[in-house]
Structures are given as C-alpha cells and as structure tokens.
Amino acid sequence: MVAERLGWRLLDSGALYRAVGYAAGAEGLDLSDVEAVTRCAQGTKIQFRAASGGETRVIVNGHDATDELRTETAGAAASAIASMPSVREALVALQLGFRRAPGLVADGRDMGTVIFPDAAHKVFLTASAAERAKRRYKQLKEKGLNVTLGGLQREIEARDSRDASRAVAPLKPAEDAVLVDTTGMGIDEVVAKVLAVAQS
C-alpha cells in the first residue's frame, strides 16, 4: 500500500526466500544440503506480477506460487535457507536490481542493515508475536487453510529466535531506523506512519 501511494516499485524480499524454498521442495531437495539449495537459488526464476486489487503475484519458474508461498511451511523453509551465506549471496544481486527510479519500497528482515544500508528512509515494523499470529491466522483462514492460532504463534516465535540468532544478517533494526510497534494498530494507521517517515 505504501508503494502504491508513492508510485514506487515494491520488493518483497521474504517472497524471494520463500520462492527458493518452494523451488527446492518442488525439486525434492534436502534443505540442509547447502550446495544443492545454492544451485537452486542461482537457477530459480522469480517474477513479481501486479494483479487486480493491488495484489502482487509471485511467479516461480513459470508457476504462480503465490498462495503456496504464504503458508507457514514456506516461511519455515525460507528461514532455514536464509541462514546460508551462499544462498543470501545468490539473491543479493537480484534484490539490488529492483532499485530504480522513482523509488523502491523494500520489505524484508535485512533490507536496512545489509541490502540497502544507504536507503534514505528506514522503518523497522514490529508487533507482538501474539498480534502477528492473529493477523496471519485471519489471512490464512480467509484462504481456506487449516491452521491453529497457537501453532502459528509458536512458529512465529521460533522463526524470530532463529532469525535473530543467526550468524549471517541477523534480524535487528538498523541503527538509523524508525521503530514502529504496530501492535493494536489497523493497516491504515500503519501505512500513515510509514508514509510520514518516507515523506519527511
């Protein structure tokens, strides 16, 4: 929504890692096999396509994998492979290629610290694990997926812990980022806060 309001491009970096995890799964790869997953990251073709209603579809090797990428299974796979330096390296150039005029809204856990450390504006959005689980639960239920709130919260907490403690590009706010705790906020209020930072 921020990108749409500003007329800028959008990069959902988390979708890139989810896409590689999805492609690795489709090939039957063992996610602990670093060399195989790295080759997969180097060879996977990922495209973002605008769809009706402002939605972005993610095309992986010619297949619309958007719905599959939103599952917690895909999130867990993304988190597992994101700790591999060679996989991150393979995806850096792809991410940097999104930076074009008039601007880019880049969404991801290491955007402000690793990929775009020189970004003009940085916002670190956070919310309690319980809040994020509720949001994800609602999102997945609307898609007809069978999930439990407790299970989602446990997966989110485990992923946060894994991402914050990894040696490569750990999850943390950039020193010059504006922190916005979105717990209890509606989407419009969050968008307004991010726009205020981007337009300051």
GROMACS .gro file of C-alpha atoms in nm:
model
  200
    1MET     CA    1   0.000   0.000   0.000
    2VAL     CA    2   0.291   0.236   0.074
    3ALA     CA    3   0.448   0.162  -0.265
    4GLU     CA    4   0.113   0.216  -0.435
    5ARG     CA    5   0.059   0.553  -0.263
    6LEU     CA    6   0.409   0.673  -0.355
    7GLY     CA    7   0.403   0.528  -0.707
    8TRP     CA    8   0.720   0.332  -0.632
    9ARG     CA    9   0.829  -0.024  -0.708
   10LEU     CA   10   0.790  -0.298  -0.447
   11LEU     CA   11   1.034  -0.567  -0.337
   12ASP     CA   12   0.904  -0.835  -0.102
   13SER     CA   13   1.238  -0.994  -0.019
   14GLY     CA   14   1.081  -1.257   0.204
   15ALA     CA   15   0.898  -1.387  -0.102
   16LEU     CA   16   1.235  -1.447  -0.271
   17TYR     CA   17   1.349  -1.681   0.006
   18ARG     CA   18   1.009  -1.846   0.020
   19ALA     CA   19   1.026  -1.890  -0.359
   20VAL     CA   20   1.365  -2.062  -0.339
   21GLY     CA   21   1.235  -2.283  -0.057
   22TYR     CA   22   0.933  -2.367  -0.271
   23ALA     CA   23   1.150  -2.443  -0.576
   24ALA     CA   24   1.382  -2.659  -0.363
   25GLY     CA   25   1.079  -2.851  -0.234
   26ALA     CA   26   0.946  -2.896  -0.587
   27GLU     CA   27   1.283  -3.048  -0.683
   28GLY     CA   28   1.279  -3.272  -0.374
   29LEU     CA   29   1.597  -3.119  -0.236
   30ASP     CA   30   1.716  -3.167   0.121
   31LEU     CA   31   1.705  -2.815   0.273
   32SER     CA   32   2.019  -2.892   0.475
   33ASP     CA   33   2.218  -2.956   0.153
   34VAL     CA   34   2.379  -2.612   0.116
   35GLU     CA   35   2.532  -2.675  -0.229
   36ALA     CA   36   2.208  -2.805  -0.379
   37VAL     CA   37   1.998  -2.522  -0.232
   38THR     CA   38   2.254  -2.263  -0.352
   39ARG     CA   39   2.237  -2.402  -0.706
   40CYS     CA   40   1.859  -2.386  -0.678
   41ALA     CA   41   1.876  -2.019  -0.566
   42GLN     CA   42   2.105  -1.935  -0.857
   43GLY     CA   43   1.881  -2.104  -1.112
   44THR     CA   44   1.531  -2.021  -0.988
   45LYS     CA   45   1.348  -1.760  -1.197
   46ILE     CA   46   1.131  -1.532  -0.981
   47GLN     CA   47   0.897  -1.263  -1.111
   48PHE     CA   48   0.652  -1.028  -0.940
   49ARG     CA   49   0.334  -0.952  -1.135
   50ALA     CA   50   0.070  -0.695  -1.044
   51ALA     CA   51  -0.279  -0.841  -1.023
   52SER     CA   52  -0.621  -0.687  -0.971
   53GLY     CA   53  -0.692  -0.519  -0.638
   54GLY     CA   54  -0.330  -0.418  -0.589
   55GLU     CA   55  -0.218  -0.774  -0.516
   56THR     CA   56   0.125  -0.891  -0.628
   57ARG     CA   57   0.153  -1.244  -0.764
   58VAL     CA   58   0.483  -1.432  -0.736
   59ILE     CA   59   0.579  -1.646  -1.034
   60VAL     CA   60   0.837  -1.917  -0.963
   61ASN     CA   61   0.987  -2.091  -1.265
   62GLY     CA   62   0.676  -2.006  -1.465
   63HIS     CA   63   0.429  -2.123  -1.196
   64ASP     CA   64   0.210  -1.885  -0.994
   65ALA     CA   65   0.315  -1.998  -0.646
   66THR     CA   66   0.171  -1.700  -0.454
   67ASP     CA   67  -0.069  -1.899  -0.236
   68GLU     CA   68   0.183  -2.175  -0.158
   69LEU     CA   69   0.441  -1.913  -0.052
   70ARG     CA   70   0.211  -1.771   0.217
   71THR     CA   71   0.199  -2.093   0.422
   72GLU     CA   72   0.398  -2.128   0.743
   73THR     CA   73   0.572  -2.430   0.586
   74ALA     CA   74   0.713  -2.199   0.318
   75GLY     CA   75   0.807  -1.948   0.589
   76ALA     CA   76   0.996  -2.213   0.784
   77ALA     CA   77   1.179  -2.324   0.466
   78ALA     CA   78   1.269  -1.960   0.389
   79SER     CA   79   1.405  -1.909   0.740
   80ALA     CA   80   1.614  -2.228   0.716
   81ILE     CA   81   1.778  -2.138   0.386
   82ALA     CA   82   1.817  -1.767   0.472
   83SER     CA   83   2.087  -1.868   0.721
   84MET     CA   84   2.305  -1.998   0.435
   85PRO     CA   85   2.558  -1.729   0.325
   86SER     CA   86   2.583  -1.871  -0.029
   87VAL     CA   87   2.205  -1.853  -0.078
   88ARG     CA   88   2.191  -1.495   0.052
   89GLU     CA   89   2.476  -1.404  -0.184
   90ALA     CA   90   2.291  -1.554  -0.479
   91LEU     CA   91   1.986  -1.338  -0.403
   92VAL     CA   92   2.163  -1.006  -0.328
   93ALA     CA   93   2.217  -0.907  -0.692
   94LEU     CA   94   1.856  -0.991  -0.771
   95GLN     CA   95   1.736  -0.767  -0.488
   96LEU     CA   96   1.966  -0.478  -0.579
   97GLY     CA   97   1.823  -0.488  -0.933
   98PHE     CA   98   1.486  -0.371  -0.801
   99ARG     CA   99   1.625  -0.029  -0.705
  100ARG     CA  100   1.516   0.200  -0.986
  101ALA     CA  101   1.355   0.543  -1.021
  102PRO     CA  102   1.128   0.685  -0.897
  103GLY     CA  103   1.183   0.477  -0.581
  104LEU     CA  104   1.154   0.140  -0.412
  105VAL     CA  105   0.975   0.012  -0.104
  106ALA     CA  106   1.181  -0.288   0.005
  107ASP     CA  107   1.021  -0.516   0.264
  108GLY     CA  108   1.238  -0.766   0.447
  109ARG     CA  109   1.429  -0.858   0.758
  110ASP     CA  110   1.771  -0.731   0.641
  111MET     CA  111   1.675  -0.455   0.397
  112GLY     CA  112   1.802  -0.165   0.608
  113THR     CA  113   2.109  -0.339   0.752
  114VAL     CA  114   2.250  -0.546   0.466
  115ILE     CA  115   2.087  -0.495   0.125
  116PHE     CA  116   2.016  -0.121   0.125
  117PRO     CA  117   2.222   0.023   0.414
  118ASP     CA  118   2.228   0.359   0.232
  119ALA     CA  119   1.847   0.384   0.199
  120ALA     CA  120   1.715   0.736   0.256
  121HIS     CA  121   1.442   0.614   0.492
  122LYS     CA  122   1.428   0.305   0.710
  123VAL     CA  123   1.134   0.178   0.913
  124PHE     CA  124   1.151  -0.123   1.143
  125LEU     CA  125   0.798  -0.254   1.184
  126THR     CA  126   0.732  -0.480   1.477
  127ALA     CA  127   0.439  -0.626   1.668
  128SER     CA  128   0.397  -0.883   1.942
  129ALA     CA  129   0.412  -1.248   1.834
  130ALA     CA  130   0.051  -1.285   1.950
  131GLU     CA  131  -0.060  -0.996   1.729
  132ARG     CA  132   0.130  -1.127   1.426
  133ALA     CA  133  -0.013  -1.476   1.481
  134LYS     CA  134  -0.368  -1.331   1.487
  135ARG     CA  135  -0.305  -1.144   1.162
  136ARG     CA  136  -0.156  -1.450   0.990
  137TYR     CA  137  -0.438  -1.671   1.123
  138LYS     CA  138  -0.700  -1.438   0.973
  139GLN     CA  139  -0.510  -1.420   0.643
  140LEU     CA  140  -0.471  -1.797   0.609
  141LYS     CA  141  -0.825  -1.877   0.727
  142GLU     CA  142  -0.962  -1.645   0.458
  143LYS     CA  143  -0.770  -1.858   0.207
  144GLY     CA  144  -0.936  -2.173   0.343
  145LEU     CA  145  -0.623  -2.313   0.507
  146ASN     CA  146  -0.650  -2.525   0.822
  147VAL     CA  147  -0.429  -2.358   1.085
  148THR     CA  148  -0.435  -2.304   1.461
  149LEU     CA  149  -0.362  -1.978   1.638
  150GLY     CA  150  -0.136  -2.145   1.896
  151GLY     CA  151   0.059  -2.330   1.628
  152LEU     CA  152   0.112  -2.012   1.426
  153GLN     CA  153   0.233  -1.821   1.732
  154ARG     CA  154   0.483  -2.096   1.819
  155GLU     CA  155   0.615  -2.099   1.460
  156ILE     CA  156   0.650  -1.719   1.456
  157GLU     CA  157   0.835  -1.716   1.789
  158ALA     CA  158   1.068  -1.995   1.671
  159ARG     CA  159   1.137  -1.813   1.345
  160ASP     CA  160   1.211  -1.485   1.526
  161SER     CA  161   1.453  -1.662   1.758
  162ARG     CA  162   1.624  -1.840   1.467
  163ASP     CA  163   1.650  -1.523   1.257
  164ALA     CA  164   1.774  -1.305   1.545
  165SER     CA  165   2.046  -1.552   1.645
  166ARG     CA  166   2.181  -1.649   1.301
  167ALA     CA  167   2.541  -1.552   1.223
  168VAL     CA  168   2.461  -1.407   0.880
  169ALA     CA  169   2.246  -1.092   0.859
  170PRO     CA  170   2.067  -1.142   1.192
  171LEU     CA  171   1.725  -0.986   1.240
  172LYS     CA  172   1.777  -0.646   1.403
  173PRO     CA  173   1.679  -0.285   1.332
  174ALA     CA  174   1.930  -0.061   1.154
  175GLU     CA  175   2.077   0.198   1.390
  176ASP     CA  176   1.912   0.479   1.191
  177ALA     CA  177   1.574   0.307   1.150
  178VAL     CA  178   1.250   0.449   1.288
  179LEU     CA  179   1.088   0.182   1.508
  180VAL     CA  180   0.711   0.144   1.475
  181ASP     CA  181   0.533  -0.103   1.704
  182THR     CA  182   0.212  -0.188   1.517
  183THR     CA  183   0.053  -0.395   1.796
  184GLY     CA  184  -0.312  -0.291   1.814
  185MET     CA  185  -0.289  -0.073   1.502
  186GLY     CA  186  -0.501  -0.105   1.191
  187ILE     CA  187  -0.339  -0.119   0.847
  188ASP     CA  188  -0.434   0.240   0.755
  189GLU     CA  189  -0.268   0.376   1.067
  190VAL     CA  190   0.050   0.177   0.996
  191VAL     CA  191   0.057   0.298   0.634
  192ALA     CA  192   0.015   0.659   0.750
  193LYS     CA  193   0.310   0.625   0.992
  194VAL     CA  194   0.536   0.476   0.723
  195LEU     CA  195   0.434   0.744   0.471
  196ALA     CA  196   0.513   1.013   0.728
  197VAL     CA  197   0.867   0.875   0.756
  198ALA     CA  198   0.909   0.841   0.377
  199GLN     CA  199   0.788   1.195   0.315
  200SER     CA  200   0.984   1.360   0.596
   0.00000   0.00000   0.00000
